[in-house]
Amino acid sequence: MHILPVEKPLRLQNNGSLEIVFIGVGSAFTKTLYNTNLIIIKGDTHVLVDFGTTGPFSLPATTGLELGDIEYLLPTHSHCDHIGGIEPIGLWNRYVAVPFMKKKKLTMLITEEYQNILWNMSLRGGMEWNEMTSEGQALRFTDYFDVIRPKAISMLPRPHFIVELDNLRLELFATNHIPEQALDANSAFLSYGVMIDDRVLYSGDTKFDPTILEQYGSRAECIFHDTSFTPNPVHASLPELHTLDAAMKEKMYLVHYGDSHANIDVSDFAGLGQQGVRYIFD
Ligand SMILES: [Zn+2]
């Protein structure tokens, strides 16, 4: 893997290498970083994984891209730092990018269960009433988004789905993120991590969960893991991640971190993930 700075505007096509660009690496509350959201690029395919509250600002700031440039979106869970930008990108796509810029309708990679949660609990309030449909009805999720449905593979030890887009293979797995009291991914509220092309593990938001690292981390060549520098009931804390073996830590970049990063010792790890650079896996 090598790391290059983004030249703006970021090209959403490449020679077929797997490429990952974080448009933010911060937690929900940082004032100096953007929300942890990332773009995966391979060949002619790109997928934006999560688009939080800072997304409409971080996308142009870190990549030079605009809302209308994104075609595929994969939201992992409903916290605002992961989906807060979906209403603006969905509205922009429907009312500006498609009719005036001749862009494609946005496509969401989303399980049926999560589509229902995302629409009914978060997006409907701002998106269902604009113009009515030709049948005189409120707008629906599918008026804004085409859908590619990940296929369920297994429910144990955790719900696990696969979605393929051209040559890019994404495995979604449920994480134990929330609530604090949930004991495992099967009983937690819906939240996904992503194994990217069977090479790179993105933990999504999760409590410290060594079973994810046993199942996916051991075969990944690189890991991007969320962390909190201080004890946290719903995220993996840095002291917890420090207990992992050296080989796991050496290939682990930390993301979703707080403003105090300049004072934190991460020398056991690959480092702190950086926003606005290209991680390229040849
Ligand atoms: Zn979260």
GROMACS .gro file of C-alpha atoms and ligand atoms in nm:
model
  283
    1MET     CA    1   0.000   0.000   0.000
    2HIS     CA    2   0.121   0.350  -0.068
    3ILE     CA    3  -0.018   0.687   0.026
    4LEU     CA    4  -0.048   0.984  -0.206
    5PRO     CA    5  -0.199   1.328  -0.154
    6VAL     CA    6  -0.531   1.394  -0.327
    7GLU     CA    7  -0.500   1.610  -0.637
    8LYS     CA    8  -0.827   1.798  -0.671
    9PRO     CA    9  -1.062   1.706  -0.809
   10LEU     CA   10  -1.013   1.347  -0.698
   11ARG     CA   11  -1.058   1.105  -0.990
   12LEU     CA   12  -1.335   0.856  -0.919
   13GLN     CA   13  -1.179   0.609  -1.165
   14ASN     CA   14  -0.839   0.444  -1.157
   15ASN     CA   15  -0.640   0.166  -1.321
   16GLY     CA   16  -0.817  -0.103  -1.119
   17SER     CA   17  -0.623  -0.072  -0.792
   18LEU     CA   18  -0.824  -0.060  -0.473
   19GLU     CA   19  -0.810   0.295  -0.342
   20ILE     CA   20  -0.954   0.444  -0.023
   21VAL     CA   21  -0.989   0.815   0.050
   22PHE     CA   22  -1.124   0.939   0.382
   23ILE     CA   23  -1.309   1.269   0.348
   24GLY     CA   24  -1.294   1.284   0.727
   25VAL     CA   25  -1.136   1.089   1.013
   26GLY     CA   26  -1.289   1.263   1.313
   27SER     CA   27  -1.552   1.164   1.564
   28ALA     CA   28  -1.901   1.314   1.568
   29PHE     CA   29  -1.783   1.597   1.793
   30THR     CA   30  -1.447   1.711   1.660
   31LYS     CA   31  -1.404   2.076   1.567
   32THR     CA   32  -1.081   2.034   1.370
   33LEU     CA   33  -1.163   1.722   1.165
   34TYR     CA   34  -1.453   1.607   0.951
   35ASN     CA   35  -1.676   1.306   1.029
   36THR     CA   36  -1.526   0.966   0.948
   37ASN     CA   37  -1.661   0.899   0.597
   38LEU     CA   38  -1.470   0.738   0.308
   39ILE     CA   39  -1.473   0.686  -0.067
   40ILE     CA   40  -1.372   0.348  -0.210
   41ILE     CA   41  -1.254   0.356  -0.573
   42LYS     CA   42  -1.169   0.063  -0.798
   43GLY     CA   43  -1.160   0.082  -1.177
   44ASP     CA   44  -1.472   0.268  -1.290
   45THR     CA   45  -1.653   0.210  -0.959
   46HIS     CA   46  -1.675   0.426  -0.651
   47VAL     CA   47  -1.874   0.396  -0.329
   48LEU     CA   48  -1.909   0.664  -0.065
   49VAL     CA   49  -1.931   0.489   0.272
   50ASP     CA   50  -2.127   0.715   0.508
   51PHE     CA   51  -2.204   1.082   0.460
   52GLY     CA   52  -2.237   1.261   0.791
   53THR     CA   53  -2.333   1.610   0.895
   54THR     CA   54  -1.998   1.747   0.777
   55GLY     CA   55  -2.015   1.560   0.444
   56PRO     CA   56  -2.141   1.846   0.223
   57PHE     CA   57  -1.840   2.051   0.346
   58SER     CA   58  -1.576   1.778   0.373
   59LEU     CA   59  -1.637   1.631   0.026
   60PRO     CA   60  -1.536   1.949  -0.162
   61ALA     CA   61  -1.274   2.049   0.095
   62THR     CA   62  -1.080   1.722   0.090
   63THR     CA   63  -1.140   1.603  -0.268
   64GLY     CA   64  -1.262   1.895  -0.479
   65LEU     CA   65  -1.571   1.689  -0.565
   66GLU     CA   66  -1.928   1.813  -0.548
   67LEU     CA   67  -2.246   1.642  -0.428
   68GLY     CA   68  -2.347   1.564  -0.787
   69ASP     CA   69  -2.030   1.362  -0.853
   70ILE     CA   70  -2.125   1.074  -0.620
   71GLU     CA   71  -2.315   0.777  -0.768
   72TYR     CA   72  -2.306   0.504  -0.501
   73LEU     CA   73  -2.367   0.543  -0.130
   74LEU     CA   74  -2.336   0.286   0.150
   75PRO     CA   75  -2.451   0.408   0.492
   76THR     CA   76  -2.338   0.197   0.789
   77HIS     CA   77  -2.570   0.321   1.065
   78SER     CA   78  -2.795   0.607   1.166
   79HIS     CA   79  -2.578   0.833   1.382
   80CYS     CA   80  -2.558   1.188   1.246
   81ASP     CA   81  -2.186   1.168   1.168
   82HIS     CA   82  -2.267   0.883   0.927
   83ILE     CA   83  -2.598   0.986   0.768
   84GLY     CA   84  -2.646   1.358   0.844
   85GLY     CA   85  -2.544   1.452   0.488
   86ILE     CA   86  -2.774   1.206   0.312
   87GLU     CA   87  -3.076   1.435   0.310
   88PRO     CA   88  -2.884   1.719   0.137
   89ILE     CA   89  -2.711   1.488  -0.114
   90GLY     CA   90  -3.043   1.315  -0.188
   91LEU     CA   91  -3.226   1.643  -0.242
   92TRP     CA   92  -2.943   1.785  -0.452
   93ASN     CA   93  -2.936   1.472  -0.667
   94ARG     CA   94  -3.310   1.469  -0.729
   95TYR     CA   95  -3.367   1.838  -0.786
   96VAL     CA   96  -3.038   1.963  -0.933
   97ALA     CA   97  -2.791   1.695  -1.042
   98VAL     CA   98  -3.034   1.471  -1.233
   99PRO     CA   99  -3.249   1.733  -1.409
  100PHE     CA  100  -2.990   2.004  -1.471
  101MET     CA  101  -2.651   1.830  -1.470
  102LYS     CA  102  -2.767   1.507  -1.638
  103LYS     CA  103  -2.618   1.299  -1.358
  104LYS     CA  104  -2.741   0.951  -1.261
  105LYS     CA  105  -2.987   0.894  -0.983
  106LEU     CA  106  -2.805   0.806  -0.661
  107THR     CA  107  -2.780   0.435  -0.587
  108MET     CA  108  -2.783   0.313  -0.229
  109LEU     CA  109  -2.622  -0.015  -0.127
  110ILE     CA  110  -2.850  -0.103   0.161
  111THR     CA  111  -3.018  -0.401   0.325
  112GLU     CA  112  -3.398  -0.403   0.337
  113GLU     CA  113  -3.392  -0.386   0.717
  114TYR     CA  114  -3.169  -0.081   0.718
  115GLN     CA  115  -3.358   0.090   0.435
  116ASN     CA  116  -3.673   0.079   0.649
  117ILE     CA  117  -3.491   0.213   0.954
  118LEU     CA  118  -3.309   0.487   0.763
  119TRP     CA  119  -3.619   0.609   0.581
  120ASN     CA  120  -3.879   0.579   0.855
  121MET     CA  121  -3.667   0.695   1.149
  122SER     CA  122  -3.441   0.957   0.988
  123LEU     CA  123  -3.494   1.068   0.628
  124ARG     CA  124  -3.872   1.086   0.586
  125GLY     CA  125  -3.913   1.398   0.796
  126GLY     CA  126  -3.717   1.611   0.552
  127MET     CA  127  -3.766   1.424   0.227
  128GLU     CA  128  -4.112   1.276   0.182
  129TRP     CA  129  -4.302   1.600   0.124
  130ASN     CA  130  -4.189   1.806  -0.169
  131GLU     CA  131  -4.386   1.752  -0.488
  132MET     CA  132  -4.631   1.462  -0.478
  133THR     CA  133  -4.582   1.152  -0.691
  134SER     CA  134  -4.795   1.108  -1.002
  135GLU     CA  135  -5.032   0.903  -0.782
  136GLY     CA  136  -5.072   1.196  -0.544
  137GLN     CA  137  -4.865   1.031  -0.275
  138ALA     CA  138  -4.577   1.141  -0.055
  139LEU     CA  139  -4.232   1.067  -0.196
  140ARG     CA  140  -4.070   0.737  -0.109
  141PHE     CA  141  -3.714   0.619  -0.053
  142THR     CA  142  -3.708   0.479  -0.407
  143ASP     CA  143  -3.806   0.815  -0.557
  144TYR     CA  144  -3.466   0.939  -0.440
  145PHE     CA  145  -3.251   0.629  -0.455
  146ASP     CA  146  -3.207   0.325  -0.674
  147VAL     CA  147  -3.124   0.027  -0.457
  148ILE     CA  148  -2.865  -0.249  -0.476
  149ARG     CA  149  -2.946  -0.510  -0.217
  150PRO     CA  150  -2.661  -0.685  -0.033
  151LYS     CA  151  -2.721  -1.060  -0.011
  152ALA     CA  152  -2.754  -1.217   0.333
  153ILE     CA  153  -2.487  -1.484   0.376
  154SER     CA  154  -2.518  -1.588   0.741
  155MET     CA  155  -2.660  -1.464   1.068
  156LEU     CA  156  -2.394  -1.621   1.293
  157PRO     CA  157  -2.172  -1.528   1.461
  158ARG     CA  158  -2.319  -1.200   1.338
  159PRO     CA  159  -2.543  -1.087   1.047
  160HIS     CA  160  -2.324  -1.081   0.738
  161PHE     CA  161  -2.403  -0.965   0.381
  162ILE     CA  162  -2.218  -0.944   0.050
  163VAL     CA  163  -2.260  -0.690  -0.226
  164GLU     CA  164  -2.059  -0.681  -0.549
  165LEU     CA  165  -2.031  -0.381  -0.774
  166ASP     CA  166  -1.832  -0.451  -1.091
  167ASN     CA  167  -1.506  -0.590  -0.951
  168LEU     CA  168  -1.547  -0.446  -0.604
  169ARG     CA  169  -1.662  -0.690  -0.333
  170LEU     CA  170  -1.794  -0.553  -0.006
  171GLU     CA  171  -1.884  -0.770   0.292
  172LEU     CA  172  -2.105  -0.600   0.548
  173PHE     CA  173  -2.107  -0.738   0.899
  174ALA     CA  174  -2.311  -0.625   1.194
  175THR     CA  175  -2.120  -0.461   1.478
  176ASN     CA  176  -2.197  -0.428   1.846
  177HIS     CA  177  -2.202  -0.047   1.861
  178ILE     CA  178  -2.521   0.052   2.043
  179PRO     CA  179  -2.680   0.042   2.293
  180GLU     CA  180  -2.412   0.036   2.560
  181GLN     CA  181  -2.575  -0.269   2.718
  182ALA     CA  182  -2.589  -0.486   2.403
  183LEU     CA  183  -2.373  -0.793   2.455
  184ASP     CA  184  -2.318  -0.892   2.092
  185ALA     CA  185  -2.382  -0.784   1.734
  186ASN     CA  186  -2.696  -0.994   1.705
  187SER     CA  187  -2.868  -0.810   1.987
  188ALA     CA  188  -2.731  -0.461   1.911
  189PHE     CA  189  -2.913  -0.194   1.708
  190LEU     CA  190  -2.824  -0.206   1.343
  191SER     CA  191  -2.472  -0.092   1.255
  192TYR     CA  192  -2.235  -0.235   0.996
  193GLY     CA  193  -1.862  -0.258   0.936
  194VAL     CA  194  -1.720  -0.340   0.592
  195MET     CA  195  -1.457  -0.585   0.467
  196ILE     CA  196  -1.341  -0.424   0.144
  197ASP     CA  197  -1.239  -0.655  -0.141
  198ASP     CA  198  -1.125  -0.915   0.114
  199ARG     CA  199  -0.819  -0.694   0.173
  200VAL     CA  200  -0.904  -0.398   0.392
  201LEU     CA  201  -1.113  -0.400   0.709
  202TYR     CA  202  -1.312  -0.090   0.798
  203SER     CA  203  -1.455  -0.151   1.143
  204GLY     CA  204  -1.741   0.096   1.117
  205ASP     CA  205  -1.852   0.205   1.461
  206THR     CA  206  -1.813  -0.068   1.720
  207LYS     CA  207  -1.728  -0.138   2.078
  208PHE     CA  208  -1.399  -0.318   2.123
  209ASP     CA  209  -1.477  -0.657   1.969
  210PRO     CA  210  -1.187  -0.901   1.925
  211THR     CA  211  -1.417  -1.142   1.738
  212ILE     CA  212  -1.430  -0.897   1.443
  213LEU     CA  213  -1.053  -0.886   1.439
  214GLU     CA  214  -1.029  -1.266   1.456
  215GLN     CA  215  -1.279  -1.311   1.174
  216TYR     CA  216  -1.172  -1.030   0.940
  217GLY     CA  217  -0.870  -0.849   1.081
  218SER     CA  218  -0.639  -1.147   1.074
  219ARG     CA  219  -0.675  -1.185   0.695
  220ALA     CA  220  -0.684  -0.811   0.617
  221GLU     CA  221  -0.367  -0.647   0.494
  222CYS     CA  222  -0.478  -0.317   0.643
  223ILE     CA  223  -0.734  -0.217   0.905
  224PHE     CA  224  -0.905   0.117   0.963
  225HIS     CA  225  -1.053   0.100   1.312
  226ASP     CA  226  -1.264   0.352   1.500
  227THR     CA  227  -1.129   0.460   1.834
  228SER     CA  228  -1.183   0.687   2.125
  229PHE     CA  229  -0.876   0.812   2.310
  230THR     CA  230  -1.060   0.783   2.641
  231PRO     CA  231  -1.289   0.508   2.777
  232ASN     CA  232  -1.614   0.504   2.581
  233PRO     CA  233  -1.921   0.285   2.622
  234VAL     CA  234  -1.996   0.245   2.248
  235HIS     CA  235  -1.656   0.276   2.075
  236ALA     CA  236  -1.331   0.083   2.095
  237SER     CA  237  -1.102   0.284   2.318
  238LEU     CA  238  -0.730   0.325   2.255
  239PRO     CA  239  -0.638   0.141   2.579
  240GLU     CA  240  -0.853  -0.154   2.463
  241LEU     CA  241  -0.695  -0.157   2.115
  242HIS     CA  242  -0.352  -0.150   2.280
  243THR     CA  243  -0.422  -0.500   2.417
  244LEU     CA  244  -0.420  -0.650   2.064
  245ASP     CA  245  -0.115  -0.840   1.947
  246ALA     CA  246   0.163  -0.649   1.773
  247ALA     CA  247   0.093  -0.789   1.424
  248MET     CA  248  -0.267  -0.666   1.435
  249LYS     CA  249  -0.168  -0.321   1.561
  250GLU     CA  250   0.106  -0.276   1.303
  251LYS     CA  251  -0.146  -0.285   1.017
  252MET     CA  252  -0.411  -0.080   1.197
  253TYR     CA  253  -0.481   0.287   1.123
  254LEU     CA  254  -0.701   0.460   1.379
  255VAL     CA  255  -0.994   0.672   1.260
  256HIS     CA  256  -1.301   0.837   1.415
  257TYR     CA  257  -1.075   1.009   1.667
  258GLY     CA  258  -1.091   1.331   1.865
  259ASP     CA  259  -0.927   1.672   1.851
  260SER     CA  260  -0.651   1.585   2.099
  261HIS     CA  261  -0.470   1.357   1.851
  262ALA     CA  262  -0.145   1.556   1.850
  263ASN     CA  263  -0.078   1.450   2.210
  264ILE     CA  264  -0.159   1.080   2.172
  265ASP     CA  265   0.103   0.807   2.141
  266VAL     CA  266   0.000   0.569   1.861
  267SER     CA  267   0.349   0.436   1.790
  268ASP     CA  268   0.233   0.072   1.829
  269PHE     CA  269  -0.011   0.122   1.539
  270ALA     CA  270   0.030   0.196   1.169
  271GLY     CA  271  -0.075   0.545   1.267
  272LEU     CA  272  -0.367   0.783   1.266
  273GLY     CA  273  -0.570   0.765   0.947
  274GLN     CA  274  -0.554   1.092   0.751
  275GLN     CA  275  -0.832   1.270   0.567
  276GLY     CA  276  -0.767   1.390   0.213
  277VAL     CA  277  -0.504   1.133   0.114
  278ARG     CA  278  -0.526   0.830  -0.116
  279TYR     CA  279  -0.453   0.488   0.033
  280ILE     CA  280  -0.372   0.280  -0.275
  281PHE     CA  281  -0.354  -0.100  -0.263
  282ASP     CA  282  -0.184  -0.233  -0.575
  283ZN      ZN  283  -2.206   0.561   1.564
   0.00000   0.00000   0.00000
